[in-house]
Structures are given as C-alpha cells and as structure tokens.
GROMACS .gro file of C-alpha atoms in nm:
model
  453
    1MET     CA    1  11.013   9.832   6.112
    2GLY     CA    2  10.914  10.042   5.810
    3THR     CA    3  10.560  10.074   5.685
    4THR     CA    4  10.450   9.991   5.331
    5GLN     CA    5  10.149  10.223   5.343
    6SER     CA    6  10.173  10.482   5.065
    7GLY     CA    7  10.015  10.823   5.050
    8ILE     CA    8   9.953  11.061   5.338
    9LEU     CA    9   9.795  10.869   5.623
   10GLY     CA   10   9.738  10.880   5.996
   11GLY     CA   11   9.779  10.583   6.227
   12ARG     CA   12  10.097  10.450   6.068
   13LEU     CA   13  10.219  10.317   6.404
   14PRO     CA   14  10.074  10.110   6.689
   15LEU     CA   15   9.907  10.350   6.934
   16GLY     CA   16  10.160  10.289   7.212
   17GLU     CA   17  10.451  10.400   6.995
   18TYR     CA   18  10.319  10.755   6.965
   19GLU     CA   19  10.336  10.807   7.340
   20SER     CA   20  10.691  10.675   7.348
   21ASN     CA   21  10.802  10.871   7.040
   22PHE     CA   22  10.664  11.201   7.170
   23SER     CA   23  10.781  11.168   7.529
   24ASP     CA   24  10.984  11.443   7.697
   25LEU     CA   25  11.304  11.517   7.501
   26HIS     CA   26  11.492  11.622   7.817
   27PRO     CA   27  11.333  11.449   8.118
   28ALA     CA   28  11.324  11.649   8.440
   29LEU     CA   29  11.614  11.615   8.683
   30ASP     CA   30  11.541  11.458   9.020
   31LYS     CA   31  11.677  11.615   9.341
   32HIS     CA   32  12.000  11.416   9.344
   33GLU     CA   33  12.069  11.482   8.975
   34ALA     CA   34  12.002  11.854   9.025
   35LEU     CA   35  12.244  11.873   9.318
   36VAL     CA   36  12.516  11.692   9.121
   37ALA     CA   37  12.459  11.914   8.815
   38SER     CA   38  12.460  12.233   9.021
   39ASP     CA   39  12.783  12.131   9.192
   40ARG     CA   40  12.963  12.159   8.857
   41CYS     CA   41  12.905  12.536   8.841
   42TYR     CA   42  13.205  12.759   8.916
   43PHE     CA   43  12.968  13.047   9.017
   44CYS     CA   44  13.177  13.283   8.803
   45HIS     CA   45  13.186  13.645   8.922
   46ASP     CA   46  13.175  13.779   8.564
   47ALA     CA   47  12.951  13.498   8.444
   48PRO     CA   48  12.958  13.475   8.061
   49CYS     CA   49  12.644  13.258   8.072
   50MET     CA   50  12.448  13.546   8.223
   51THR     CA   51  12.567  13.783   7.948
   52ALA     CA   52  12.462  13.525   7.687
   53CYS     CA   53  12.106  13.506   7.824
   54PRO     CA   54  11.873  13.753   7.645
   55THR     CA   55  11.677  13.796   7.970
   56SER     CA   56  11.996  13.834   8.181
   57ILE     CA   57  11.895  13.580   8.446
   58ASP     CA   58  12.149  13.563   8.731
   59ILE     CA   59  12.249  13.208   8.642
   60PRO     CA   60  12.527  13.158   8.902
   61LEU     CA   61  12.290  13.274   9.176
   62PHE     CA   62  12.001  13.048   9.079
   63ILE     CA   63  12.234  12.749   9.048
   64ARG     CA   64  12.391  12.825   9.386
   65GLN     CA   65  12.041  12.836   9.537
   66ILE     CA   66  11.970  12.489   9.394
   67SER     CA   67  12.301  12.360   9.530
   68THR     CA   68  12.206  12.480   9.880
   69GLY     CA   69  11.866  12.308   9.868
   70ASN     CA   70  11.658  12.616   9.784
   71PRO     CA   71  11.486  12.549   9.448
   72ILE     CA   72  11.196  12.784   9.532
   73GLY     CA   73  11.436  13.074   9.593
   74SER     CA   74  11.609  12.975   9.271
   75ALA     CA   75  11.279  12.997   9.083
   76LYS     CA   76  11.226  13.352   9.209
   77THR     CA   77  11.571  13.453   9.082
   78ILE     CA   78  11.470  13.316   8.741
   79PHE     CA   79  11.117  13.462   8.735
   80ASP     CA   80  11.243  13.806   8.839
   81GLN     CA   81  11.397  13.831   8.494
   82ASN     CA   82  11.191  13.582   8.292
   83ILE     CA   83  10.837  13.498   8.403
   84LEU     CA   84  10.824  13.233   8.128
   85GLY     CA   85  11.141  13.071   8.257
   86GLY     CA   86  10.973  12.730   8.270
   87MET     CA   87  10.910  12.714   7.896
   88CYS     CA   88  11.241  12.878   7.810
   89ALA     CA   89  11.414  12.604   8.011
   90ARG     CA   90  11.251  12.355   7.773
   91VAL     CA   91  11.279  12.527   7.435
   92CYS     CA   92  11.574  12.769   7.454
   93PRO     CA   93  11.866  12.678   7.229
   94THR     CA   94  12.087  12.676   7.539
   95GLU     CA   95  12.358  12.509   7.335
   96THR     CA   96  12.406  12.837   7.143
   97LEU     CA   97  12.332  13.074   7.433
   98CYS     CA   98  12.414  13.026   7.804
   99GLU     CA   99  12.560  12.675   7.783
  100GLN     CA  100  12.783  12.765   7.489
  101ALA     CA  101  12.928  13.046   7.701
  102CYS     CA  102  12.986  12.820   8.003
  103VAL     CA  103  13.352  12.810   8.108
  104ARG     CA  104  13.319  12.436   8.177
  105ASN     CA  105  13.336  12.391   7.800
  106THR     CA  106  13.704  12.491   7.811
  107ALA     CA  107  13.793  12.257   8.095
  108GLU     CA  108  13.579  11.957   8.010
  109GLU     CA  109  13.402  12.027   7.678
  110ARG     CA  110  13.075  11.979   7.865
  111PRO     CA  111  12.884  12.276   8.005
  112VAL     CA  112  12.679  12.297   8.322
  113GLU     CA  113  12.326  12.181   8.234
  114ILE     CA  114  12.179  12.527   8.283
  115GLY     CA  115  11.854  12.461   8.096
  116ARG     CA  116  11.767  12.147   8.291
  117LEU     CA  117  11.857  12.315   8.622
  118GLN     CA  118  11.633  12.608   8.531
  119ARG     CA  119  11.350  12.366   8.464
  120TYR     CA  120  11.411  12.190   8.798
  121ALA     CA  121  11.368  12.516   8.988
  122THR     CA  122  11.075  12.662   8.793
  123ASP     CA  123  10.886  12.331   8.795
  124ALA     CA  124  10.922  12.314   9.173
  125ALA     CA  125  10.768  12.659   9.216
  126MET     CA  126  10.487  12.596   8.969
  127ARG     CA  127  10.400  12.260   9.127
  128GLU     CA  128  10.345  12.440   9.456
  129ASN     CA  129  10.177  12.734   9.278
  130LYS     CA  130  10.425  12.954   9.459
  131GLN     CA  131  10.343  13.315   9.374
  132PHE     CA  132  10.630  13.557   9.425
  133TYR     CA  133  10.460  13.877   9.315
  134THR     CA  134  10.165  14.083   9.430
  135ARG     CA  135  10.002  14.363   9.238
  136ALA     CA  136  10.080  14.721   9.328
  137GLU     CA  137   9.793  14.953   9.413
  138SER     CA  138   9.577  15.016   9.106
  139SER     CA  139   9.719  15.292   8.887
  140GLY     CA  140   9.394  15.349   8.701
  141ARG     CA  141   9.581  15.290   8.374
  142ARG     CA  142   9.461  15.039   8.116
  143VAL     CA  143   9.690  14.873   7.864
  144ALA     CA  144   9.589  14.669   7.560
  145VAL     CA  145   9.818  14.382   7.464
  146VAL     CA  146   9.772  14.231   7.118
  147GLY     CA  147   9.898  13.873   7.117
  148ALA     CA  148   9.908  13.621   7.402
  149GLY     CA  149  10.244  13.477   7.303
  150PRO     CA  150  10.572  13.504   7.498
  151ALA     CA  151  10.616  13.878   7.438
  152GLY     CA  152  10.254  13.964   7.519
  153LEU     CA  153  10.239  13.747   7.830
  154ALA     CA  154  10.568  13.883   7.965
  155ALA     CA  155  10.452  14.240   7.906
  156ALA     CA  156  10.110  14.175   8.060
  157HIS     CA  157  10.255  14.016   8.374
  158ARG     CA  158  10.505  14.296   8.437
  159LEU     CA  159  10.235  14.562   8.376
  160ALA     CA  160   9.996  14.384   8.613
  161VAL     CA  161  10.264  14.373   8.884
  162LYS     CA  162  10.298  14.750   8.847
  163GLY     CA  163   9.925  14.792   8.917
  164HIS     CA  164   9.801  14.854   8.564
  165ASP     CA  165   9.494  14.676   8.424
  166VAL     CA  166   9.571  14.471   8.114
  167VAL     CA  167   9.344  14.338   7.840
  168ILE     CA  168   9.498  14.083   7.601
  169PHE     CA  169   9.350  14.022   7.257
  170ASP     CA  170   9.460  13.706   7.076
  171ALA     CA  171   9.359  13.567   6.737
  172ARG     CA  172   9.378  13.201   6.844
  173PRO     CA  173   9.136  13.002   7.060
  174LYS     CA  174   9.410  12.944   7.323
  175SER     CA  175   9.681  13.162   7.474
  176GLY     CA  176  10.051  13.087   7.451
  177GLY     CA  177  10.138  13.183   7.094
  178LEU     CA  178  10.451  13.007   6.975
  179ASN     CA  179  10.477  12.811   7.301
  180GLU     CA  180  10.132  12.657   7.246
  181TYR     CA  181  10.129  12.622   6.868
  182GLY     CA  182  10.480  12.652   6.731
  183ILE     CA  183  10.725  12.410   6.894
  184ALA     CA  184  10.781  12.037   6.867
  185ALA     CA  185  10.542  11.836   7.084
  186TYR     CA  186  10.828  11.642   7.249
  187LYS     CA  187  10.984  11.965   7.380
  188SER     CA  188  10.684  12.054   7.596
  189VAL     CA  189  10.468  11.766   7.716
  190ASP     CA  190  10.176  11.740   7.959
  191ASP     CA  191  10.008  12.060   7.836
  192PHE     CA  192  10.282  12.264   8.002
  193ALA     CA  193  10.223  12.571   7.783
  194GLN     CA  194   9.871  12.615   7.924
  195LYS     CA  195   9.986  12.547   8.279
  196GLU     CA  196  10.238  12.827   8.238
  197VAL     CA  197   9.976  13.063   8.094
  198ASP     CA  198   9.757  12.995   8.398
  199TYR     CA  199  10.053  13.058   8.629
  200VAL     CA  200  10.135  13.390   8.462
  201LEU     CA  201   9.773  13.509   8.462
  202SER     CA  202   9.724  13.421   8.828
  203ILE     CA  203   9.886  13.753   8.921
  204GLY     CA  204   9.543  13.904   8.851
  205GLY     CA  205   9.448  14.220   8.666
  206ILE     CA  206   9.483  14.054   8.325
  207GLU     CA  207   9.178  13.988   8.106
  208VAL     CA  208   9.212  13.772   7.793
  209HIS     CA  209   8.989  13.775   7.485
  210HIS     CA  210   9.046  13.496   7.233
  211ASP     CA  211   8.947  13.476   6.865
  212GLN     CA  212   9.002  13.850   6.836
  213VAL     CA  213   9.189  13.950   6.520
  214LEU     CA  214   9.355  14.286   6.467
  215GLY     CA  215   9.219  14.439   6.147
  216ARG     CA  216   8.905  14.226   6.156
  217ASP     CA  217   8.757  14.280   6.501
  218PHE     CA  218   8.937  14.600   6.599
  219THR     CA  219   9.208  14.838   6.477
  220LEU     CA  220   9.512  14.993   6.639
  221ALA     CA  221   9.328  15.326   6.633
  222ASP     CA  222   9.041  15.169   6.830
  223LEU     CA  223   9.281  15.048   7.098
  224SER     CA  224   9.469  15.377   7.115
  225GLU     CA  225   9.140  15.553   7.179
  226GLN     CA  226   9.021  15.311   7.447
  227PHE     CA  227   9.347  15.240   7.634
  228ASP     CA  228   9.629  15.442   7.786
  229ALA     CA  229   9.891  15.235   7.602
  230VAL     CA  230   9.911  14.949   7.354
  231PHE     CA  231  10.166  14.670   7.327
  232LEU     CA  232  10.186  14.474   7.001
  233GLY     CA  233  10.319  14.120   7.036
  234LEU     CA  234  10.179  13.990   6.709
  235GLY     CA  235  10.441  13.733   6.618
  236LEU     CA  236  10.476  13.614   6.259
  237ALA     CA  237  10.158  13.470   6.114
  238GLY     CA  238  10.252  13.450   5.747
  239VAL     CA  239  10.448  13.173   5.574
  240ASN     CA  240  10.677  13.248   5.283
  241ALA     CA  241  10.572  13.100   4.950
  242LEU     CA  242  10.788  12.888   4.719
  243ARG     CA  243  10.646  13.060   4.408
  244MET     CA  244  10.702  12.765   4.178
  245GLU     CA  245  10.520  12.513   3.966
  246GLY     CA  246  10.324  12.255   4.167
  247GLU     CA  247  10.314  12.452   4.491
  248ASN     CA  248   9.937  12.410   4.515
  249ALA     CA  249   9.944  12.032   4.473
  250ALA     CA  250   9.782  11.824   4.747
  251GLY     CA  251  10.055  11.723   4.991
  252VAL     CA  252  10.239  12.055   4.992
  253GLU     CA  253  10.191  12.195   5.342
  254ASP     CA  254  10.321  12.467   5.569
  255ALA     CA  255  10.546  12.319   5.838
  256VAL     CA  256  10.405  12.560   6.098
  257ASP     CA  257  10.052  12.428   6.041
  258PHE     CA  258  10.175  12.070   6.073
  259ILE     CA  259  10.353  12.151   6.400
  260ALA     CA  260  10.046  12.335   6.534
  261ALA     CA  261   9.818  12.039   6.453
  262LEU     CA  262  10.056  11.803   6.635
  263ARG     CA  263  10.062  12.032   6.937
  264GLN     CA  264   9.683  12.023   6.960
  265SER     CA  265   9.645  11.648   6.900
  266LYS     CA  266   9.591  11.423   7.202
  267THR     CA  267   9.717  11.095   7.054
  268LYS     CA  268   9.920  11.212   6.748
  269ALA     CA  269   9.779  10.907   6.564
  270ASP     CA  270   9.522  11.128   6.391
  271ILE     CA  271   9.789  11.344   6.223
  272PRO     CA  272   9.848  11.217   5.867
  273VAL     CA  273  10.202  11.192   5.735
  274GLY     CA  274  10.353  11.076   5.407
  275ARG     CA  275  10.574  10.775   5.345
  276ARG     CA  276  10.843  10.987   5.178
  277VAL     CA  277  10.861  11.336   5.322
  278VAL     CA  278  11.073  11.631   5.208
  279VAL     CA  279  11.118  11.937   5.429
  280LEU     CA  280  11.245  12.258   5.272
  281GLY     CA  281  11.440  12.490   5.502
  282GLY     CA  282  11.728  12.506   5.747
  283GLY     CA  283  11.587  12.647   6.069
  284MET     CA  284  11.431  12.513   6.387
  285THR     CA  285  11.092  12.480   6.220
  286ALA     CA  286  11.240  12.255   5.951
  287ILE     CA  287  11.403  12.033   6.214
  288ASP     CA  288  11.086  12.018   6.427
  289ALA     CA  289  10.873  11.922   6.127
  290ALA     CA  290  11.120  11.663   5.998
  291VAL     CA  291  11.179  11.491   6.331
  292GLN     CA  292  10.807  11.475   6.406
  293ALA     CA  293  10.728  11.337   6.060
  294LYS     CA  294  10.974  11.057   6.136
  295LEU     CA  295  10.821  11.000   6.481
  296LEU     CA  296  10.477  10.969   6.316
  297GLY     CA  297  10.600  10.679   6.106
  298ALA     CA  298  10.729  10.830   5.781
  299GLU     CA  299  10.978  10.594   5.620
  300GLU     CA  300  11.203  10.853   5.459
  301VAL     CA  301  11.238  11.212   5.573
  302THR     CA  302  11.484  11.444   5.400
  303ILE     CA  303  11.560  11.806   5.482
  304CYS     CA  304  11.681  12.000   5.178
  305TYR     CA  305  11.861  12.325   5.248
  306ARG     CA  306  11.997  12.560   4.984
  307ARG     CA  307  12.316  12.645   5.171
  308GLY     CA  308  12.579  12.454   5.374
  309LYS     CA  309  12.560  12.296   5.718
  310GLU     CA  310  12.742  12.591   5.873
  311HIS     CA  311  12.476  12.830   5.742
  312MET     CA  312  12.178  12.653   5.896
  313ASN     CA  313  11.984  12.851   6.157
  314ALA     CA  314  11.909  12.529   6.343
  315SER     CA  315  12.172  12.460   6.607
  316GLU     CA  316  12.418  12.174   6.575
  317PHE     CA  317  12.238  12.000   6.861
  318GLU     CA  318  11.911  12.013   6.666
  319GLN     CA  319  12.079  11.891   6.349
  320ASP     CA  320  12.230  11.599   6.540
  321LEU     CA  321  11.891  11.526   6.697
  322ALA     CA  322  11.735  11.503   6.352
  323ALA     CA  323  12.010  11.269   6.233
  324SER     CA  324  11.966  11.049   6.542
  325LYS     CA  325  11.598  11.007   6.454
  326GLY     CA  326  11.678  10.895   6.102
  327VAL     CA  327  11.629  11.225   5.919
  328THR     CA  328  11.862  11.288   5.625
  329ILE     CA  329  11.988  11.645   5.586
  330ARG     CA  330  12.104  11.742   5.239
  331HIS     CA  331  12.276  12.073   5.174
  332TRP     CA  332  12.331  12.290   4.869
  333LEU     CA  333  11.994  12.201   4.716
  334GLN     CA  334  11.712  12.441   4.633
  335PRO     CA  335  11.363  12.351   4.508
  336LYS     CA  336  11.292  12.418   4.142
  337ARG     CA  337  10.961  12.245   4.070
  338ILE     CA  338  10.715  12.019   4.248
  339ALA     CA  339  10.621  11.718   4.038
  340GLU     CA  340  10.259  11.611   4.068
  341LYS     CA  341  10.037  11.330   3.951
  342ASP     CA  342   9.658  11.364   3.950
  343GLY     CA  343   9.690  11.683   4.150
  344ARG     CA  344   9.899  11.524   4.426
  345VAL     CA  345  10.269  11.551   4.509
  346ALA     CA  346  10.478  11.285   4.335
  347GLY     CA  347  10.823  11.431   4.385
  348ILE     CA  348  11.032  11.745   4.383
  349GLU     CA  349  11.287  11.869   4.135
  350LEU     CA  350  11.590  12.013   4.310
  351GLU     CA  351  11.882  12.214   4.178
  352TYR     CA  352  12.233  12.214   4.320
  353THR     CA  353  12.366  12.546   4.448
  354THR     CA  354  12.705  12.694   4.529
  355LEU     CA  355  12.853  13.016   4.660
  356GLN     CA  356  13.023  13.235   4.404
  357ASP     CA  357  13.176  13.558   4.533
  358GLY     CA  358  12.962  13.520   4.842
  359LYS     CA  359  12.641  13.496   4.642
  360LEU     CA  360  12.422  13.185   4.625
  361THR     CA  361  12.419  13.059   4.268
  362ALA     CA  362  12.241  12.770   4.097
  363THR     CA  363  12.473  12.531   3.913
  364GLY     CA  364  12.219  12.408   3.658
  365GLU     CA  365  12.248  12.048   3.778
  366THR     CA  366  11.909  11.908   3.877
  367GLY     CA  367  11.756  11.587   4.005
  368ILE     CA  368  11.418  11.454   4.112
  369MET     CA  369  11.350  11.323   4.462
  370ALA     CA  370  11.043  11.105   4.516
  371ALA     CA  371  10.801  11.243   4.775
  372ASP     CA  372  10.434  11.226   4.864
  373GLN     CA  373  10.446  11.510   5.119
  374ILE     CA  374  10.644  11.835   5.121
  375PHE     CA  375  10.668  12.076   5.412
  376LYS     CA  376  10.762  12.439   5.356
  377ALA     CA  377  10.979  12.576   5.638
  378ILE     CA  378  11.142  12.861   5.448
  379GLY     CA  379  11.065  13.137   5.693
  380GLN     CA  380  10.766  13.328   5.825
  381SER     CA  381  10.653  13.680   5.753
  382PHE     CA  382  10.470  13.950   5.942
  383LEU     CA  383  10.102  13.986   5.856
  384GLY     CA  384   9.932  14.289   6.001
  385SER     CA  385   9.627  14.491   5.911
  386GLY     CA  386   9.446  14.762   6.102
  387LEU     CA  387   9.779  14.919   6.198
  388GLY     CA  388   9.718  15.258   6.039
  389ALA     CA  389  10.031  15.470   5.996
  390LEU     CA  390  10.256  15.245   6.204
  391LYS     CA  391  10.606  15.241   6.053
  392ILE     CA  392  10.700  14.909   5.893
  393GLU     CA  393  11.043  14.828   5.746
  394GLY     CA  394  11.169  14.505   5.598
  395GLY     CA  395  10.826  14.355   5.658
  396ARG     CA  396  10.834  14.414   6.036
  397ILE     CA  397  10.742  14.683   6.288
  398VAL     CA  398  11.006  14.946   6.362
  399ALA     CA  399  11.066  14.993   6.736
  400ASP     CA  400  11.347  15.136   6.948
  401ALA     CA  401  11.539  14.955   7.224
  402GLU     CA  402  11.250  15.014   7.465
  403GLY     CA  403  10.988  14.889   7.220
  404ARG     CA  404  10.850  15.232   7.133
  405THR     CA  405  10.704  15.247   6.782
  406SER     CA  406  10.645  15.541   6.547
  407ILE     CA  407  10.302  15.599   6.702
  408ASP     CA  408  10.266  15.763   7.040
  409LYS     CA  409  10.146  15.531   7.320
  410VAL     CA  410  10.217  15.220   7.109
  411TRP     CA  411  10.496  14.973   7.190
  412ALA     CA  412  10.587  14.644   7.020
  413GLY     CA  413  10.808  14.343   7.086
  414GLY     CA  414  10.886  13.987   6.984
  415ASP     CA  415  10.917  13.838   6.638
  416CYS     CA  416  10.700  14.105   6.475
  417VAL     CA  417  10.965  14.372   6.544
  418LEU     CA  418  11.249  14.452   6.305
  419GLY     CA  419  11.564  14.293   6.443
  420GLY     CA  420  11.380  14.033   6.651
  421GLU     CA  421  11.567  13.704   6.696
  422ASP     CA  422  11.270  13.468   6.659
  423LEU     CA  423  11.342  13.314   7.000
  424THR     CA  424  11.099  13.270   7.288
  425VAL     CA  425  11.353  13.407   7.535
  426SER     CA  426  11.418  13.717   7.324
  427ALA     CA  427  11.045  13.781   7.292
  428VAL     CA  428  11.009  13.757   7.671
  429ALA     CA  429  11.291  14.009   7.720
  430MET     CA  430  11.133  14.253   7.472
  431GLY     CA  431  10.790  14.223   7.630
  432ARG     CA  432  10.929  14.274   7.979
  433ASP     CA  433  11.139  14.575   7.876
  434ALA     CA  434  10.848  14.736   7.688
  435ALA     CA  435  10.633  14.699   7.999
  436GLU     CA  436  10.897  14.880   8.204
  437SER     CA  437  10.907  15.154   7.940
  438ILE     CA  438  10.528  15.188   7.947
  439ASN     CA  439  10.538  15.211   8.325
  440ARG     CA  440  10.803  15.486   8.309
  441ALA     CA  441  10.593  15.675   8.055
  442PHE     CA  442  10.293  15.658   8.290
  443ALA     CA  443  10.506  15.779   8.581
  444ALA     CA  444  10.635  16.073   8.376
  445ALA     CA  445  10.283  16.175   8.272
  446GLU     CA  446  10.036  16.349   8.495
  447PRO     CA  447   9.889  16.103   8.745
  448ARG     CA  448   9.533  15.986   8.705
  449ALA     CA  449   9.286  16.160   8.932
  450SER     CA  450   9.126  15.828   9.018
  451ALA     CA  451   9.127  15.467   8.915
  452VAL     CA  452   8.906  15.363   8.625
  453ALA     CA  453   8.593  15.199   8.758
   0.00000   0.00000   0.00000
C-alpha cells in the first residue's frame, strides 16, 4: 500500500518490512539443491565459462567437486584464483560473464547456476574457517597497499602468501571498499563483506591502517621511500557532476552515498527517501539506488537514461529486477534542469534524445517530471592527490598488463586504472596479477641480506 507522506523521510514502512525487503536476493543453496544444480554441468573440456571469468577460475572442476560431495575442495579451487570468491559469487554479473557463456543456454536456455554454486562452496569453507594457505618464509620485503577494496585485498593476500609483509592504508573507517560501501544491501547480507575481510586477513602478515588518506596523511613518494614496492588500489572516489541549474538543491544526492549509507545502516528505517524519486544513469549503481529507494517505501521511482535499453551498462537481469520491484525505466531522456521550490527539489526538466549518425543528439522536446529526490548515478571519476609524477590518462592511472605504472616500484589495479572494467571480479584479478608481478620483481632483484626486524 502506498504512503501519502511527502518530502524526504525515513521510516516510511513498518519496521518488519525492511527486513523482508532487504533479505538475500539469491538465497544460499542447500546440499540437495547444490547437488542437483551441479549435476547439470557438462564439465566441458574447453569450458567457455572459464574463459569468460576474469579470474579464470576452473569452473568445471569446482562444480565437479561439489557434485562428488567435496565443497571444501571446491572452495580451494575457487580461492586459488579468486580469494574474494565468496563476494564475487554474490555480486558478479554472472548473467553477462560465466553463465552467459554456459553451453546449457543453447540446449535449454538456462545456464548452470555457477554463481550460486560458487557461493555454496566458499560459504562452506568460510563457515569452518578452513585456511588453505600458509605464509612462505619471510622475504624481508615490505609492500604498501593503498586501498582495502577488492584489488588491494587480493594483492595483499597473494603477497602475504609469498612471505612479504604488507601494510594496507585505507581512507575509510572499515575495509572492503566497494564490497563494503558500494553494492546493494540485498546482495550481501549478514555483514558478509567484513567476514570476508577477516577471512582474507587471517593469512597473517597484513597490517591495516584505516582513516589514512593518500595526499593528506602520506604521499606516494613517502611510501616509495619506506617500502620495497607500492600497490595502488584506490578505486573511484569522485562522482561526476550534472553541471546544470538546480544541482545544489536539497534532495539532489549522489547515488553512491545513498548506497553506502544503506550498507552501514542496521535497520534501514533511518535512511530517508522521497515519495517521488528520479535516478539519473544507466549502470549498476543506478539500478541499485532505484531498487533500494523502492524497497525503502518510495511510491514512484523512475530511472532516466539518455540512451536506449540496449546501451545500458546494467545487465538485462538487473533491469528486469528493477522492473519487478516497481521501478520505471525511461530511455532517451537526459536531464536539462532541476526545478526547485524554496531551495528543495520540486521536479526535473528532461529533454528527449536520439542518435543521429551515431552521435547522441537532443531533440528539443522537453517535459517536467515531478520529484522530491534525485539521485545522480552518471559515473564515477578517479580522485588522487599525492601521486607525484605518476602518469594519468583519461582521468585514470596508466598501467601495463602486469599492473606496472610509470614509476619504478609502483603497481596499480582495479577501477582506478585506465581500462578497468569497474567489476569486483576484475579488480581481484588485477590485484592478484600485480602481486605476482611484484613477487617476480623481488625474485629478479638481489636478495635481501636479512629480514626486516
């Protein structure tokens, strides 16, 4: 039943509804369900699903291990390639990666549930706190990792396994990066992001310092002087601006801040939401913000995207999810002006767009949509200071396939790198591969005379 409360308010719903609305999007498989799901796998020799996975997990092998009653062995197969396999099982757009490549789609138009099977295995190992890795003998090398997100954690874990001492510096009060602050609350329940951080750090040899900001508390030059190598996993902290009239009106908010606040809220009832909400953008962040606004009790939630459905970065599954929750998605509309009354959002003027010769063009037709809250989800940008002469192109750090940057002894990976895919799984792969590159560089250099005390 709709609410008649106007303005931006918290507590729009009875308390019990929040728990129901924000429950697990894909509940965990039980043993029987996992065995049935695993039995559908053909165990392809040239598995296209494995090629489609940015971390190259041996998917047929881990599914076969589940099918033979060995979920713990399956978890090791996953963690060997992706130490954050538990979160990736929850948040990966499997419908556009491994599951899209599944040959079952041809036969039955329904892939093997790879993501849910991956969660089944990794959850089993984490429940038992099963540790598969031990640290090598201390190398005496020290590596600084900037950013405790997926890229930084993956790099830190792999470096620690190799026997190097790692110190992570993160700007936030909690580790996890995007996994902790940047995804919809219903995709990762029960504080899983922190449980995974604890699991990753339990390898030992990794020290974490929170509330430490590059450019404010230290510089890249400081780290290069104090450590044998540096890995930058900074993510994207900036939010693109609309640059239009009314953008500073009360009720215009960044979608990433809204999502982060929801992730940190215990009850969700304390997060205020409008009655009529407009979300600007066409990616995963736009979908996450829109769906959660609806789950908080907003009456009308509309996503406005300046291009067509086929151009949206959000997967078809995510678009369908939004529609199933009552979110309206409107295409070929771009914001022109935010209407305000007494300094608060009253509506948004939108202009129709079209493609002419492959170029997005405004048609001149406009209309006003009523709104009391507007979320900007039009992309994030790299914000970095204290980086010295580090080469930046297109607003991101330039790095080669191994993560090496333009500065000696400095590697980078994840969303902050030019060409990054803005996916948790891709960030993990880049962090892992950079760690291997750092380890090779250490091996090629003269060995340390003795370990650092």
